[in-house]
Coordinates of C-alpha atoms in Angstrom, one line a residue:
Chain Z
M171 CA 0.0 0.0 0.0
K172 CA 2.8 2.3 1.1
R173 CA 4.8 1.3 -2.0
E174 CA 1.9 2.1 -4.3
H175 CA 1.6 5.5 -2.6
N176 CA 5.3 6.3 -3.1
T177 CA 5.0 5.3 -6.8
A178 CA 2.1 7.7 -7.2
R179 CA 4.0 10.5 -5.6
A180 CA 7.0 9.8 -7.8
L181 CA 4.8 10.0 -10.9
D182 CA 3.2 13.2 -9.6
R183 CA 6.7 14.8 -9.2
K184 CA 7.7 13.7 -12.7
Q185 CA 4.5 15.2 -14.2
K186 CA 5.1 18.4 -12.3
A187 CA 8.7 18.6 -13.6
A188 CA 7.6 17.9 -17.1
V189 CA 4.9 20.7 -17.0
I190 CA 7.4 23.2 -15.5
S191 CA 10.0 22.3 -18.1
V192 CA 7.4 22.8 -20.9
V193 CA 6.3 26.1 -19.4
V194 CA 9.8 27.4 -19.0
L195 CA 10.8 26.4 -22.5
A196 CA 7.7 27.9 -24.0
G197 CA 8.3 31.1 -21.9
F198 CA 11.9 31.3 -23.2
G199 CA 10.7 30.7 -26.8
L200 CA 7.9 33.3 -26.6
G201 CA 10.2 35.8 -24.9
F202 CA 12.9 35.2 -27.4
G203 CA 10.4 35.6 -30.3
A204 CA 8.9 38.7 -28.8
A205 CA 12.3 40.3 -28.1
H206 CA 13.3 39.5 -31.7
L207 CA 10.1 41.1 -33.1
L208 CA 10.4 44.1 -30.7
A209 CA 14.0 44.6 -31.8
G210 CA 12.8 44.6 -35.4
Y211 CA 10.0 47.1 -34.7
I212 CA 12.3 49.4 -32.7
A213 CA 14.5 49.6 -35.7
Y214 CA 11.5 50.8 -37.7
W215 CA 10.2 53.1 -35.0
D216 CA 12.1 56.1 -36.5
I217 CA 10.3 55.5 -39.7
V218 CA 7.0 55.0 -38.1
S219 CA 7.0 57.6 -35.3
G220 CA 6.8 60.6 -37.6
P221 CA 3.7 59.5 -39.5
F222 CA 2.2 58.2 -36.3
L223 CA 2.6 61.5 -34.3
L224 CA 1.5 63.6 -37.4
S225 CA -1.6 61.4 -37.8
L226 CA -2.5 61.9 -34.1
R227 CA -2.1 65.7 -34.5
V228 CA -4.0 65.8 -37.8
T229 CA -6.8 63.5 -36.5
F230 CA -7.2 65.5 -33.2
A231 CA -7.3 68.9 -34.9
A232 CA -9.4 67.8 -37.9
G233 CA -11.8 65.9 -35.6
L234 CA -12.3 69.0 -33.4
I235 CA -12.9 71.3 -36.4
A236 CA -15.2 68.8 -38.1
G237 CA -17.0 68.1 -34.8
A238 CA -17.6 71.7 -33.9
T239 CA -18.7 72.8 -37.4
G240 CA -20.6 69.6 -38.0
V241 CA -22.6 69.9 -34.8
A242 CA -23.2 73.6 -35.3
S243 CA -24.4 73.2 -38.9
G244 CA -26.4 70.1 -37.9
Y245 CA -28.2 72.1 -35.3
V246 CA -29.0 74.9 -37.8
L247 CA -30.3 72.3 -40.4
A248 CA -32.4 70.6 -37.7
K249 CA -33.9 73.7 -36.3
A250 CA -34.0 76.5 -38.8
R251 CA -36.7 76.6 -41.4
F252 CA -35.5 78.1 -44.7
P253 CA -35.7 77.0 -48.4
G254 CA -32.7 75.0 -49.6
R255 CA -31.9 73.2 -46.3
D256 CA -31.7 69.8 -48.0
V257 CA -29.6 71.2 -50.8
L258 CA -27.1 72.5 -48.2
E259 CA -27.0 69.1 -46.5
T260 CA -26.3 67.5 -49.8
I261 CA -23.5 69.9 -50.5
G262 CA -22.1 69.2 -47.0
S263 CA -22.3 65.5 -47.7
L264 CA -20.3 65.7 -51.0
P265 CA -17.1 64.4 -49.4
I266 CA -18.8 61.1 -48.7
I267 CA -20.1 60.8 -52.3
L268 CA -17.1 62.1 -54.3
P269 CA -13.9 60.2 -54.7
P270 CA -11.3 61.5 -52.2
T271 CA -9.0 62.6 -55.1
V272 CA -11.8 64.8 -56.5
V273 CA -12.3 66.4 -53.0
G274 CA -8.5 66.9 -53.0
Y275 CA -8.6 68.6 -56.4
Y276 CA -11.4 71.0 -55.3
L277 CA -9.4 71.8 -52.1
L278 CA -6.3 72.5 -54.2
E279 CA -8.4 74.9 -56.3
V280 CA -9.6 76.7 -53.1
L281 CA -6.3 76.6 -51.1
S282 CA -3.4 76.7 -53.5
P283 CA -1.7 80.1 -53.7
G284 CA -1.6 79.7 -57.5
T285 CA -5.4 79.9 -57.9
A286 CA -7.6 83.1 -57.5
A287 CA -9.4 81.8 -54.4
G288 CA -6.2 80.3 -52.8
G289 CA -4.2 83.5 -53.6
F290 CA -6.8 85.6 -51.9
L291 CA -6.9 83.3 -48.9
T292 CA -3.1 83.3 -48.6
R293 CA -3.0 87.2 -48.8
V294 CA -5.7 87.6 -46.2
T295 CA -4.4 85.0 -43.7
G296 CA -0.7 85.3 -44.5
H297 CA -0.5 81.5 -44.4
V298 CA -0.1 78.8 -47.0
F299 CA -2.5 75.9 -46.6
V300 CA -1.1 73.3 -49.0
Y301 CA 1.9 70.9 -48.7
N302 CA 2.1 71.3 -45.0
A303 CA 0.3 70.0 -41.8
S304 CA -2.4 72.6 -42.2
G305 CA -3.3 71.1 -45.6
C306 CA -3.5 67.6 -44.1
I307 CA -5.8 68.9 -41.3
I308 CA -8.1 70.7 -43.7
A309 CA -8.3 67.6 -46.0
A310 CA -9.0 65.3 -43.0
A311 CA -11.6 67.8 -41.5
V312 CA -13.4 68.0 -44.9
A313 CA -13.5 64.2 -45.1
A314 CA -14.8 63.9 -41.5
Y315 CA -17.3 66.8 -41.6
P316 CA -20.3 65.0 -43.3
F317 CA -20.3 62.2 -40.8
C318 CA -20.5 64.7 -37.9
L319 CA -23.1 66.9 -39.7
R320 CA -25.5 64.0 -40.6
A321 CA -25.2 62.3 -37.2
A322 CA -25.8 65.6 -35.4
R323 CA -28.8 66.6 -37.5
T324 CA -30.5 63.3 -37.0
A325 CA -29.8 63.2 -33.3
I326 CA -31.0 66.8 -32.7
E327 CA -34.1 66.2 -34.8
G328 CA -34.8 63.2 -32.5
V329 CA -35.0 65.4 -29.3
D330 CA -38.6 65.8 -28.1
P331 CA -39.5 69.4 -29.1
L332 CA -42.0 69.5 -26.1
L333 CA -39.0 69.3 -23.8
E334 CA -37.5 72.3 -25.5
Q335 CA -40.8 74.2 -25.3
A336 CA -40.9 73.3 -21.6
A337 CA -37.4 74.8 -21.2
R338 CA -38.6 78.0 -22.9
T339 CA -41.5 78.4 -20.5
M340 CA -38.8 78.2 -17.7
G341 CA -37.4 81.4 -19.2
L342 CA -34.2 79.9 -20.7
P343 CA -33.0 81.8 -23.7
N344 CA -32.7 79.8 -26.9
W345 CA -28.9 79.4 -26.7
R346 CA -29.3 77.9 -23.2
V347 CA -32.0 75.6 -24.4
A348 CA -29.6 74.4 -27.1
L349 CA -26.7 73.9 -24.6
L350 CA -28.6 72.6 -21.6
V351 CA -31.4 70.6 -23.2
T352 CA -31.0 69.8 -26.9
L353 CA -27.3 68.9 -27.2
P354 CA -27.2 66.9 -23.9
L355 CA -30.3 64.9 -25.0
A356 CA -28.7 64.4 -28.5
R357 CA -25.3 63.5 -27.1
R358 CA -25.3 59.8 -27.9
G359 CA -26.0 60.3 -31.6
I360 CA -23.5 63.2 -31.7
A361 CA -20.9 61.1 -30.0
A362 CA -21.4 58.3 -32.6
G363 CA -21.0 60.8 -35.4
L364 CA -17.9 62.3 -33.8
T365 CA -16.3 58.8 -33.4
I366 CA -16.9 58.0 -37.1
G367 CA -15.6 61.5 -38.0
F368 CA -12.4 60.9 -36.0
A369 CA -12.0 57.5 -37.6
R370 CA -12.5 59.0 -41.0
A371 CA -10.0 61.7 -40.3
L372 CA -7.5 59.1 -39.1
G373 CA -7.9 57.0 -42.3
E374 CA -8.1 59.9 -44.8
Y375 CA -5.4 59.6 -47.5
G376 CA -6.8 60.6 -50.9
A377 CA -7.4 64.3 -50.4
T378 CA -4.5 64.4 -47.9
L379 CA -2.1 63.1 -50.6
M380 CA -3.2 65.8 -53.0
V381 CA -3.3 68.7 -50.5
G382 CA -0.5 67.6 -48.2
G383 CA 1.8 66.1 -50.9
D384 CA 3.1 63.0 -48.9
I385 CA 6.3 64.8 -48.0
N386 CA 8.4 62.5 -45.7
G387 CA 8.8 63.9 -42.3
K388 CA 6.4 66.8 -43.0
T389 CA 3.0 65.6 -44.4
R390 CA 3.3 61.8 -44.5
T391 CA 0.5 60.6 -42.2
M392 CA 0.1 56.9 -41.2
S393 CA -2.3 56.2 -44.0
L394 CA 0.1 57.6 -46.5
A395 CA 3.0 55.7 -45.0
V396 CA 1.0 52.4 -45.4
L397 CA 0.4 53.3 -49.1
D398 CA 4.1 54.1 -49.5
S399 CA 5.3 50.9 -47.9
F400 CA 3.7 48.9 -50.7
T401 CA 6.2 50.4 -53.1
T402 CA 9.2 49.7 -50.8
P403 CA 10.5 46.5 -49.1
E404 CA 9.3 48.0 -45.7
R405 CA 6.3 45.8 -45.3
D406 CA 7.0 45.3 -41.6
T407 CA 6.6 49.1 -41.2
M408 CA 3.2 48.8 -42.7
L409 CA 2.4 46.0 -40.3
L410 CA 3.3 48.0 -37.3
I411 CA 1.4 51.0 -38.6
L412 CA -1.7 48.8 -39.1
V413 CA -1.4 47.5 -35.5
L414 CA -1.1 51.1 -34.2
M415 CA -4.1 52.2 -36.2
A416 CA -6.1 49.2 -35.0
I417 CA -5.2 50.1 -31.4
I418 CA -6.3 53.7 -31.8
A419 CA -9.5 52.6 -33.5
M420 CA -10.3 50.0 -30.8
T421 CA -9.5 52.6 -28.0
G422 CA -11.9 55.0 -29.7
V423 CA -14.7 52.5 -30.0
G424 CA -14.1 51.3 -26.4
L425 CA -14.3 54.9 -25.1
L426 CA -17.5 55.4 -27.1
G427 CA -19.0 52.2 -25.7
R428 CA -18.1 53.4 -22.1
S429 CA -19.7 56.8 -22.7
R430 CA -22.9 55.1 -24.0
A431 CA -23.1 52.8 -21.0
Chain X
M139 CA -57.4 96.5 -11.0
T140 CA -55.3 95.2 -13.8
P141 CA -56.4 91.7 -14.8
A142 CA -53.8 88.9 -14.6
L143 CA -54.8 87.8 -18.1
E144 CA -56.9 89.4 -20.8
L145 CA -57.2 87.8 -24.3
A146 CA -59.3 87.8 -27.4
V147 CA -57.8 85.5 -30.0
A148 CA -58.7 83.5 -33.0
R149 CA -56.7 80.6 -34.5
Q150 CA -57.6 78.1 -37.2
I151 CA -56.0 74.6 -37.2
G152 CA -57.3 72.5 -40.0
E153 CA -61.1 72.3 -39.6
F154 CA -60.9 73.5 -36.0
Q155 CA -61.6 77.2 -35.3
L156 CA -60.7 78.7 -31.9
D157 CA -62.3 82.0 -31.2
V158 CA -62.3 83.0 -27.5
A159 CA -62.2 86.1 -25.3
L160 CA -61.2 85.8 -21.6
R161 CA -60.5 87.9 -18.6
V162 CA -58.8 86.3 -15.6
E163 CA -58.3 87.9 -12.2
S164 CA -56.4 86.6 -9.2
G165 CA -56.9 83.1 -7.9
M166 CA -57.4 79.9 -9.9
S167 CA -59.4 80.0 -13.1
V168 CA -60.3 76.7 -14.7
L169 CA -60.9 76.2 -18.4
F170 CA -63.3 73.3 -18.4
G171 CA -64.7 71.4 -21.3
P172 CA -64.5 68.2 -23.4
S173 CA -61.3 67.1 -25.1
G174 CA -60.7 68.9 -28.4
A175 CA -62.6 72.1 -27.2
G176 CA -59.5 74.2 -27.6
K177 CA -58.5 74.6 -23.9
S178 CA -54.8 73.4 -24.3
L179 CA -54.5 75.4 -27.5
T180 CA -55.5 78.5 -25.5
L181 CA -52.7 77.8 -23.0
A182 CA -50.2 77.4 -25.8
L183 CA -51.3 80.8 -27.2
I184 CA -50.9 82.4 -23.8
A185 CA -47.5 80.9 -23.4
G186 CA -46.4 82.0 -26.8
L187 CA -45.7 78.5 -28.0
I188 CA -48.2 79.1 -30.9
R189 CA -49.1 82.4 -32.6
P190 CA -52.8 83.3 -33.1
D191 CA -54.1 84.3 -36.5
A192 CA -55.7 87.4 -35.0
G193 CA -56.2 89.1 -31.6
T194 CA -54.4 90.3 -28.5
I195 CA -53.1 88.8 -25.3
A196 CA -52.1 90.8 -22.2
I197 CA -50.5 89.3 -19.1
N198 CA -50.6 91.5 -16.0
G199 CA -51.3 94.5 -18.2
Q200 CA -48.4 93.9 -20.6
V201 CA -49.4 93.2 -24.1
V202 CA -47.5 90.1 -25.2
T203 CA -49.3 89.4 -28.4
D204 CA -50.9 91.9 -30.8
C205 CA -51.4 90.5 -34.2
A206 CA -52.5 93.8 -35.7
R207 CA -49.2 95.5 -34.5
R208 CA -47.2 92.3 -35.1
T209 CA -46.1 92.3 -31.4
Y210 CA -45.0 88.8 -30.3
V211 CA -43.1 88.7 -27.0
T212 CA -41.1 85.4 -26.8
T213 CA -42.1 82.7 -24.4
Q214 CA -39.1 83.3 -22.3
E215 CA -40.0 87.0 -21.8
R216 CA -43.6 86.4 -20.8
R217 CA -42.9 85.6 -17.1
I218 CA -45.1 82.6 -17.1
G219 CA -44.7 79.2 -15.3
M220 CA -46.2 76.2 -16.9
V221 CA -47.1 72.7 -15.6
F222 CA -47.6 70.1 -18.4
Q223 CA -49.7 67.0 -18.4
D224 CA -46.8 64.6 -18.0
G225 CA -44.5 67.0 -16.3
L226 CA -42.0 67.3 -19.1
L227 CA -39.1 67.4 -16.7
L228 CA -35.7 67.4 -18.3
P229 CA -34.8 63.7 -18.0
H230 CA -31.0 64.3 -17.8
R231 CA -31.2 66.7 -14.8
S232 CA -32.1 66.0 -11.2
A233 CA -35.4 67.2 -9.8
L234 CA -33.5 70.0 -8.0
D235 CA -31.8 71.1 -11.2
N236 CA -35.1 71.1 -13.0
V237 CA -36.5 73.6 -10.5
A238 CA -33.2 75.6 -10.2
L239 CA -33.1 76.2 -14.0
A240 CA -36.4 77.9 -13.8
V241 CA -35.4 80.4 -11.1
R242 CA -35.0 83.8 -12.7
Q243 CA -35.0 86.2 -9.8
A244 CA -31.8 85.0 -8.0
S245 CA -28.3 85.3 -9.3
G246 CA -25.7 82.8 -8.6
R247 CA -25.9 79.0 -8.7
R248 CA -26.1 78.6 -4.9
A249 CA -28.9 81.1 -4.4
R250 CA -30.9 79.5 -7.3
R251 CA -30.5 76.1 -5.8
A252 CA -31.5 77.3 -2.3
L253 CA -34.6 78.8 -3.7
A254 CA -35.4 75.7 -5.8
R255 CA -34.9 73.6 -2.6
S256 CA -37.4 75.7 -0.7
W257 CA -39.9 75.3 -3.5
L258 CA -39.4 71.5 -3.4
E259 CA -40.1 71.6 0.3
R260 CA -43.3 73.6 -0.2
V261 CA -44.6 70.9 -2.6
G262 CA -43.4 68.0 -0.4
A263 CA -40.7 66.9 -2.9
E264 CA -37.5 67.7 -0.9
G265 CA -36.9 64.0 -0.3
F266 CA -36.2 63.3 -3.9
A267 CA -34.4 66.5 -4.9
D268 CA -31.3 64.7 -6.2
R269 CA -33.1 62.0 -8.1
P270 CA -33.5 62.0 -11.9
P271 CA -37.1 62.4 -13.1
G272 CA -37.0 58.9 -14.6
S273 CA -36.9 57.3 -11.1
L274 CA -39.9 59.3 -9.8
S275 CA -43.5 58.2 -9.8
G276 CA -46.1 60.2 -11.8
G277 CA -47.3 62.1 -8.6
Q278 CA -43.7 62.9 -7.6
R279 CA -42.9 64.2 -11.0
Q280 CA -46.0 66.5 -11.0
R281 CA -44.9 67.9 -7.6
V282 CA -41.5 68.8 -9.0
A283 CA -43.3 70.2 -12.1
L284 CA -45.5 72.4 -9.9
A285 CA -42.4 73.6 -8.0
R286 CA -40.7 74.4 -11.3
G287 CA -43.8 76.3 -12.6
L288 CA -43.8 78.5 -9.6
A289 CA -40.0 78.9 -8.9
G290 CA -39.4 81.5 -11.6
D291 CA -41.6 84.2 -9.9
P292 CA -44.1 84.1 -12.7
A293 CA -46.9 86.7 -13.3
L294 CA -49.2 83.8 -14.3
V295 CA -49.1 80.0 -13.9
L296 CA -50.6 77.8 -16.6
L297 CA -51.5 74.2 -15.7
D298 CA -52.3 71.9 -18.7
E299 CA -54.3 69.0 -17.3
P300 CA -51.6 68.3 -14.7
L301 CA -53.5 65.5 -13.0
S302 CA -55.0 63.6 -15.9
A303 CA -52.2 61.0 -16.2
L304 CA -52.4 60.1 -12.5
D305 CA -54.6 57.5 -10.7
S306 CA -57.6 58.8 -8.7
A307 CA -56.0 58.5 -5.2
V308 CA -52.9 60.5 -6.2
R309 CA -55.1 62.9 -8.1
R310 CA -57.2 63.7 -5.0
E311 CA -54.1 64.3 -2.9
L312 CA -52.5 66.5 -5.5
R313 CA -55.6 68.6 -6.1
T314 CA -55.4 69.8 -2.5
L315 CA -51.7 70.4 -2.8
I316 CA -52.0 72.4 -6.1
R317 CA -54.7 74.6 -4.8
G318 CA -53.0 75.2 -1.5
V319 CA -49.6 76.1 -3.0
I320 CA -51.0 78.3 -5.7
I321 CA -53.4 80.2 -3.5
S322 CA -50.7 80.7 -0.8
S323 CA -48.1 81.9 -3.4
G324 CA -50.6 84.6 -4.6
V325 CA -49.8 83.9 -8.3
P326 CA -52.8 83.9 -10.6
A327 CA -53.3 80.5 -12.3
V328 CA -55.2 79.1 -15.3
L329 CA -55.8 75.4 -15.2
V330 CA -57.2 73.2 -18.0
T331 CA -59.3 70.1 -17.2
H332 CA -62.1 68.0 -18.6
D333 CA -62.9 66.6 -15.2
A334 CA -66.0 68.3 -13.6
E335 CA -65.1 67.3 -10.0
E336 CA -61.5 68.6 -10.5
A337 CA -62.9 71.9 -11.9
E338 CA -65.2 72.4 -8.9
E339 CA -62.5 71.6 -6.4
L340 CA -59.7 73.6 -7.8
G341 CA -61.4 76.6 -9.5
D342 CA -62.4 80.0 -8.2
V343 CA -63.9 80.7 -11.6
I344 CA -64.9 78.0 -14.1
I345 CA -64.8 79.0 -17.8
A346 CA -66.7 76.5 -19.9
Y347 CA -65.4 75.6 -23.3
N348 CA -67.0 73.8 -26.3
H349 CA -66.1 73.6 -30.0
G350 CA -63.5 76.4 -29.6
R351 CA -65.8 78.9 -27.9
V352 CA -66.4 80.0 -24.4
T353 CA -69.9 78.9 -23.5
G354 CA -70.2 80.2 -20.0
T355 CA -68.4 81.5 -16.9
R356 CA -69.3 80.7 -13.3
I357 CA -67.8 81.8 -9.9
V358 CA -67.4 78.9 -7.5
E359 CA -69.0 79.5 -4.1
R360 CA -66.5 78.6 -1.4
T361 CA -67.0 78.5 2.4
V362 CA -64.1 79.8 4.4
C363 CA -63.6 76.4 6.0
S364 CA -63.0 74.6 2.7
E365 CA -60.1 77.0 1.8
P366 CA -56.8 75.4 2.5
P367 CA -54.6 77.3 5.0
P368 CA -52.2 79.7 3.3
G369 CA -48.8 78.3 2.5
A370 CA -49.4 74.9 3.8
P371 CA -50.0 72.1 1.4
Q372 CA -52.4 69.6 2.9
S373 CA -50.4 66.5 2.1
N374 CA -49.2 63.7 4.4
G375 CA -46.2 63.1 2.3
P376 CA -44.8 62.4 -1.2
V377 CA -47.1 60.6 -3.5

């Protein structure tokens, strides 16, 4: 009986040792593989960091511009009664319908110092808006704007007008009704539109390519760097950029999910 | 004496034609009649939520609507308080915030909230000041709506069937509360109802409506004993 018991204990020890060995070996293997991959990616970080940081700047600025103008114009389209409202919304939605390169062409016509409109704009502001980060921001904002506009209009139109009337009987001026009643009650729809707008700004490349020029270290965003990596042997760079973009997108969606909860 | 409300208005909506003339003094005036008689439309015209086709409206002597002169004072500038059928409290704000937002006479957030809290106490709603409207019962919501309607120091309070969505027990209790609070506040009120018992119990004057016309006016006889004591809502607690 005692002998059987000792045999069982010896087997148990052997099994434990085997499991530990496998875990340690697997750990070494994974660690070595991860270190190897990391070393490879660190080598590419210099190439990736510029487009990554520029994309963050462009996305943030363009998202803010598109969000503010989209919500404001969505509010006007939802509330004001004037002929041609739907025509205005259709014009505002053109960046969704038109190919990005066509949007980029129109933007070049408006912004480039060589054109009448662009020359006037440059003289008035004292700033050139093409082939620099400003051009990238404008292109991304124009691409993101329709998503913010349409989501905001739909969400604001969905707010019960009786609640706004009740707020007016409380003596609240119209701007306070908008800030304290309408926009808070439409916040979920607006937040969804802003999220899509930010994502669109992050992924914009067609108009950005034309207005920004894809200048390495100056106007090359992550989306453009992915495009460029197809024509070079730096496919690992592309992989890292795609992972970074996926992380940013997932973080955004996660934050939206939390705000909705 | 300047009437609290004086109006003579006409408004056509589809087939329906409203054509009424009213004069309301202090106390509680009740617009009584069947559904579709034009009572709530009259309140919306007084509040400036809808414009009449023709006529004039004066609140406390101030002309707020005069179609001939194209005078339309905005709802916000009419100094009215309004209690709606289902409360219409702002769902994303607490009960206290709903009342504090209506306070016009105090400056500063703390002063407005203190005044709002005192109104919630007067209607027996201080116990749920911090709760959102969605978590309140129908009776509790109407208490908060009543406090909100009175908190802005209005020249006139309009109550649009404030009890019709409540069950009979709560309705009886809130009738006493509404009359007590409004009479003690001294603010003239116009209440709309299609319930004859409610009209008798709440009104000092009953103005009968039918098919968009005023068909009669009657002063309700009240004995001194039946009058609720000033300033004290006769309620045993929150409904």
